[in-house]
Tab-separated table of N, CA and C in Angstrom:
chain	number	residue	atom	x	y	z
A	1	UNK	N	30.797	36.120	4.109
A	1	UNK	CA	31.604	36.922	3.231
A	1	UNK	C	32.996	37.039	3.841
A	2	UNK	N	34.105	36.499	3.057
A	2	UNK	CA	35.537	36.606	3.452
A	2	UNK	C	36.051	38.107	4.119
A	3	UNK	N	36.905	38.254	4.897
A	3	UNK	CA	37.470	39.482	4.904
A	3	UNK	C	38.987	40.015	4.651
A	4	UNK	N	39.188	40.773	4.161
A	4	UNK	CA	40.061	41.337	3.453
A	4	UNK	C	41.240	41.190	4.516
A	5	UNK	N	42.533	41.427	3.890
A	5	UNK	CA	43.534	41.068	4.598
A	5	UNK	C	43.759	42.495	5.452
A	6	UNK	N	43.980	42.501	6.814
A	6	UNK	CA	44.329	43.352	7.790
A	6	UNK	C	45.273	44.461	7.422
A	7	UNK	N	45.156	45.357	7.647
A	7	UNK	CA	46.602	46.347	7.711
A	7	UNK	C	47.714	46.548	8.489
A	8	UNK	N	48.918	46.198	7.914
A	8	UNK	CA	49.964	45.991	9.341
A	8	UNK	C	50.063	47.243	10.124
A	9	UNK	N	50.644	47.636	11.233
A	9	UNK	CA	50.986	48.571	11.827
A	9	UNK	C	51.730	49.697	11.258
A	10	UNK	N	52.929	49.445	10.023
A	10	UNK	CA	53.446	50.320	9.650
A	10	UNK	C	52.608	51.111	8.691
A	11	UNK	N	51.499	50.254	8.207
A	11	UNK	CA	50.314	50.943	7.053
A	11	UNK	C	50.238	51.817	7.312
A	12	UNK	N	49.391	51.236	9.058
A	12	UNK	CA	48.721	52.156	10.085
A	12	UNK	C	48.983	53.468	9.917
A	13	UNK	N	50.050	53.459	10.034
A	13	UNK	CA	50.747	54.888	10.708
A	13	UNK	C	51.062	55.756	9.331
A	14	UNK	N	51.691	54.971	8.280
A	14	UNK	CA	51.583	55.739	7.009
A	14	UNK	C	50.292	56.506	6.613
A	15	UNK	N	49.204	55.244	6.509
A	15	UNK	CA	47.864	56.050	6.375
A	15	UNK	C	47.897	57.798	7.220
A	16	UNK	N	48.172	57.139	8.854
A	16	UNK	CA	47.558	58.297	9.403
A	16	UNK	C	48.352	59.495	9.156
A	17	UNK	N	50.073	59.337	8.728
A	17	UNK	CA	50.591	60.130	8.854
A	17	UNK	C	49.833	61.476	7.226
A	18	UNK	N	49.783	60.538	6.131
A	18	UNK	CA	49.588	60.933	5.166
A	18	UNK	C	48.597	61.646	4.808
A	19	UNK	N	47.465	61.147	5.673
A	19	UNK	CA	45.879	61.785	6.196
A	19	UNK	C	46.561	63.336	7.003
A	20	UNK	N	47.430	63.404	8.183
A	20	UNK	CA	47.637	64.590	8.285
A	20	UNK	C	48.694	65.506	7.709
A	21	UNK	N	49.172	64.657	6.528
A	21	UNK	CA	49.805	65.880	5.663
A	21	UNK	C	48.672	66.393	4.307
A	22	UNK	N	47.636	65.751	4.667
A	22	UNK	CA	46.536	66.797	3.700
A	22	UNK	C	46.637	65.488	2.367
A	23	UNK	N	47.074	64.379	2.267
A	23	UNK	CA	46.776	63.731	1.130
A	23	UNK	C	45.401	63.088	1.039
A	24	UNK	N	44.855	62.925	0.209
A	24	UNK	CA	43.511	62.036	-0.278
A	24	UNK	C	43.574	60.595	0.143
A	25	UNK	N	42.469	60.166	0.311
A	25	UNK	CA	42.393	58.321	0.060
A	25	UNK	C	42.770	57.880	-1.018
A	26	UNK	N	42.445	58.653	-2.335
A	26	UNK	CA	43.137	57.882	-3.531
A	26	UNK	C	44.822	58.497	-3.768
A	27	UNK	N	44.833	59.789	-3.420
A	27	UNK	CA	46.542	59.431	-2.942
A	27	UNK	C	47.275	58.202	-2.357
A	28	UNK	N	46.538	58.407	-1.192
A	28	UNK	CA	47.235	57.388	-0.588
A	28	UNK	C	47.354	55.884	-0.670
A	29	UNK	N	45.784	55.387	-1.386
A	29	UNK	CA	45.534	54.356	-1.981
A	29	UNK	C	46.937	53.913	-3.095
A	30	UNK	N	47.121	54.755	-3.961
A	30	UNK	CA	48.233	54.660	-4.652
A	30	UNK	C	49.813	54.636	-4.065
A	31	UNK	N	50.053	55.154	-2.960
A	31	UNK	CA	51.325	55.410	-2.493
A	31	UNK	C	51.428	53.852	-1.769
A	32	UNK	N	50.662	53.443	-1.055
A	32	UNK	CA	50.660	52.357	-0.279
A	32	UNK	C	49.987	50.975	-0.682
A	33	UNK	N	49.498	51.157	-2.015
A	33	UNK	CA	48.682	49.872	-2.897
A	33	UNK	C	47.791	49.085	-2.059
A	34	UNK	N	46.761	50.073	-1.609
A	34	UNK	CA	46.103	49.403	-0.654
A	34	UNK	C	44.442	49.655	-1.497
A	35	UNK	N	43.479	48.848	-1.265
A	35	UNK	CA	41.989	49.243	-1.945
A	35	UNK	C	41.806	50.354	-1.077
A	36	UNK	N	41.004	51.272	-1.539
A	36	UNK	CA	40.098	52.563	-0.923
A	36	UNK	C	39.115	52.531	0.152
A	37	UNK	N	38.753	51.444	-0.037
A	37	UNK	CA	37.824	51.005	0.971
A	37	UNK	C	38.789	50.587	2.293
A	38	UNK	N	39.876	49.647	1.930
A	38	UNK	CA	40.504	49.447	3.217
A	38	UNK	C	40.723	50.704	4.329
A	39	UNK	N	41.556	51.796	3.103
A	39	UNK	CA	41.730	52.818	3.842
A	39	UNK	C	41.060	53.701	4.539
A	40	UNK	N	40.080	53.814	3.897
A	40	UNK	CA	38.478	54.739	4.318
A	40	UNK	C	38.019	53.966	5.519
A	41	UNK	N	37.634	52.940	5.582
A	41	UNK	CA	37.253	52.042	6.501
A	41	UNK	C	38.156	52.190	8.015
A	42	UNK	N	39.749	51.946	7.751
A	42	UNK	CA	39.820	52.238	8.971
A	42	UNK	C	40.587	53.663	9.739
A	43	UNK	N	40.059	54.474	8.587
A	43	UNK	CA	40.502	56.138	9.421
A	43	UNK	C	39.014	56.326	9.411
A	44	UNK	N	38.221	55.746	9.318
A	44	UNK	CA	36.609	56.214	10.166
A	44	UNK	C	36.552	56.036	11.732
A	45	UNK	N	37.372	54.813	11.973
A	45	UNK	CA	37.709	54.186	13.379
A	45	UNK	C	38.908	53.607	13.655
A	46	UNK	N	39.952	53.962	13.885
A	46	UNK	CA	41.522	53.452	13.440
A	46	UNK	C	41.759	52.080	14.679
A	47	UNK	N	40.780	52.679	15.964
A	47	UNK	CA	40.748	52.263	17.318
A	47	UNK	C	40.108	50.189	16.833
A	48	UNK	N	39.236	50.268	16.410
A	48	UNK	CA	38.444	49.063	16.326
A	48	UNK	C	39.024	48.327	14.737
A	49	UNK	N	39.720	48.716	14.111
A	49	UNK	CA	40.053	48.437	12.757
A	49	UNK	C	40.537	47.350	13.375
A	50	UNK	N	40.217	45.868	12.404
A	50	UNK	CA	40.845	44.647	12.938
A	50	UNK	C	40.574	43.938	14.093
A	51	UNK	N	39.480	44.106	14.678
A	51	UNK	CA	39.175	43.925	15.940
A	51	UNK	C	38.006	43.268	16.646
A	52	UNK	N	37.502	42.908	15.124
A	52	UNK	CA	35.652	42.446	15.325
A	52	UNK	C	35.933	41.201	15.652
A	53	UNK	N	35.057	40.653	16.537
A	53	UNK	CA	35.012	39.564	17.418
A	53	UNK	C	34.264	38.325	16.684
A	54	UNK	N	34.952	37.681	16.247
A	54	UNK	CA	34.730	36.359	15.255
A	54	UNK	C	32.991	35.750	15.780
A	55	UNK	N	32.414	35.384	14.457
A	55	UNK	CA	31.459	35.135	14.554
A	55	UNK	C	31.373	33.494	14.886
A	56	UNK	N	30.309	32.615	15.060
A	56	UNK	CA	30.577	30.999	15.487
A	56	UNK	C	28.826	30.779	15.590
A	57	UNK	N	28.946	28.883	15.976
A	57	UNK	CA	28.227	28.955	16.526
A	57	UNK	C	28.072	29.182	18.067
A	58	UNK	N	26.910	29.065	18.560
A	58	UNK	CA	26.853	29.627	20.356
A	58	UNK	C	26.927	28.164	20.883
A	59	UNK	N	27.849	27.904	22.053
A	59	UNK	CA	27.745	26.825	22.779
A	59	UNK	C	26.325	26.636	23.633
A	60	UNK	N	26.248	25.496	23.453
A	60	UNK	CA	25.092	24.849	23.886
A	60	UNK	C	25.573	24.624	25.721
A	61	UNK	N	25.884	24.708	26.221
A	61	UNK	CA	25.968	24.872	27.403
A	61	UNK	C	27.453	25.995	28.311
A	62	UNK	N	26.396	26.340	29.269
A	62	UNK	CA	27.379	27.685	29.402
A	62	UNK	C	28.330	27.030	30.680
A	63	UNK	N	29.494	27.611	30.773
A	63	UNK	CA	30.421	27.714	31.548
A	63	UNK	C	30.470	26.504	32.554
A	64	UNK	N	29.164	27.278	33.236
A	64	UNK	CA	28.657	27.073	35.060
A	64	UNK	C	27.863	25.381	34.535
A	65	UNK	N	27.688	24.875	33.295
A	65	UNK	CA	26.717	23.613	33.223
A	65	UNK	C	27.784	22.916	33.009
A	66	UNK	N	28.703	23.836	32.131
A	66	UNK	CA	30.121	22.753	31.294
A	66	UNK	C	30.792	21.966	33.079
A	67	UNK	N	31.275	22.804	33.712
A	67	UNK	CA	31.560	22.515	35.102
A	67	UNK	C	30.960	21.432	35.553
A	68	UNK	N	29.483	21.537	35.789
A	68	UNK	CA	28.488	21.083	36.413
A	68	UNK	C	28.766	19.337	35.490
A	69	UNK	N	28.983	19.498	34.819
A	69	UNK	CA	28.629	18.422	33.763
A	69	UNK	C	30.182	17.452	33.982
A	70	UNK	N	30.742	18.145	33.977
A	70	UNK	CA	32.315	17.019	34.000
A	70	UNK	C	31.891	17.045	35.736
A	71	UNK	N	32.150	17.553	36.292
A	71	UNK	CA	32.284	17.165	37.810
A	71	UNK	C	31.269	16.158	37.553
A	72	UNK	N	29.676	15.743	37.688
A	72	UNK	CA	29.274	14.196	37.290
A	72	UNK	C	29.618	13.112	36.913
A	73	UNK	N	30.565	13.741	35.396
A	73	UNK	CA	31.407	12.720	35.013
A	73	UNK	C	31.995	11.735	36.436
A	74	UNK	N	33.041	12.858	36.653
A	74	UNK	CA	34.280	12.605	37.668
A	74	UNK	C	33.154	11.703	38.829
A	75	UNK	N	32.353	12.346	39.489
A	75	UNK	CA	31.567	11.114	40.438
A	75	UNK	C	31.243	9.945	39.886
A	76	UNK	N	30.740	9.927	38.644
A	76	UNK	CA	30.437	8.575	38.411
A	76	UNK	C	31.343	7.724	38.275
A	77	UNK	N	32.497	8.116	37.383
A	77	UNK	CA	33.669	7.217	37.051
A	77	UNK	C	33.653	7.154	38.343
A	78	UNK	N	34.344	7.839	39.786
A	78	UNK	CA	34.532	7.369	40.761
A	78	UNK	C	33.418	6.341	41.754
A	79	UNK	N	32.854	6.589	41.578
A	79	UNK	CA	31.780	5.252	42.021
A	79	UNK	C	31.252	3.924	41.445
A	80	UNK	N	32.058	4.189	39.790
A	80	UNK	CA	32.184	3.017	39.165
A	80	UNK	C	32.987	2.676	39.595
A	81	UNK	N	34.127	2.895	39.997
A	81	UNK	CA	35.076	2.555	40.184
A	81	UNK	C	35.392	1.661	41.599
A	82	UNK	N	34.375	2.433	42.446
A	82	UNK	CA	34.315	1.788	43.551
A	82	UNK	C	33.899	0.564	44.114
A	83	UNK	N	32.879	0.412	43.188
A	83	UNK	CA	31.431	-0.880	42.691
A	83	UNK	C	32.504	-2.049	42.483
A	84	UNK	N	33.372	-1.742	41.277
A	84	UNK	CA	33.875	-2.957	40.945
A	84	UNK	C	34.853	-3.159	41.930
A	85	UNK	N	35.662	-2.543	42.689
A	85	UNK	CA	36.903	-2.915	43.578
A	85	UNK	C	35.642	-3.917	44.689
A	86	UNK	N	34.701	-3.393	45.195
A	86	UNK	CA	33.485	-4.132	46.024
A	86	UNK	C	32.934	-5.639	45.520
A	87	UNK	N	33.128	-5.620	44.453
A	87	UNK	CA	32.461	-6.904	44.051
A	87	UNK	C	33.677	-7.823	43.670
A	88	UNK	N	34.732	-7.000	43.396
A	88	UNK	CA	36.057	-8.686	43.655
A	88	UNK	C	35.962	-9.552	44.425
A	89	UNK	N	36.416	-10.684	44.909
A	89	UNK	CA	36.740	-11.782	45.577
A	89	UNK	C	37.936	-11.558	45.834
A	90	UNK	N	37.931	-11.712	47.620
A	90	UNK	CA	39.383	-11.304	48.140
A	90	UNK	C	40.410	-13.055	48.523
């Protein structure tokens, strides 16, 4: 499910200011042409609004294997490498 477009910073602060001069969500919904839900949503938690950590798939190998895995690389190329300089004719 898509998510709705973010609220800029100046929203931010409109919302909050407007919240403590005693206006409504659908006040303010109207003053700032924002959906109700946007607004409700993030004066429940103003802190985390915008902030959820993108979903994916999970990598199939962690960190410490990814490492593990190119450094092999790197030895082998280098010992291929070595093989053939060995088997030239000088």
């Amino acid at each position: 499910m898509p998510r709705g477009i973010s609220l800029t910073e100046f929203q931010k602060g409109q919302a909050i200011a407007y919240i403590n001069d005693g206006k409504t969500i659908l006040e303010i919904t109207g003053i700032l042409k924002i959906g109700k839900s946007a607004i409700s949503e993030f004066l429940k938690n103003p802190d985390a609004h915008g902030k959820r950590e993108k979903t994916g798939r999970p990598r199939k190998l962690t960190p410490k294997e990814q490492r593990n895995s190119d450094s092999l690389k790197k030895e082998g190329l280098a010992s291929l490498l070595r093989s053939v300089n060995l088997d030239l004719p000088i």
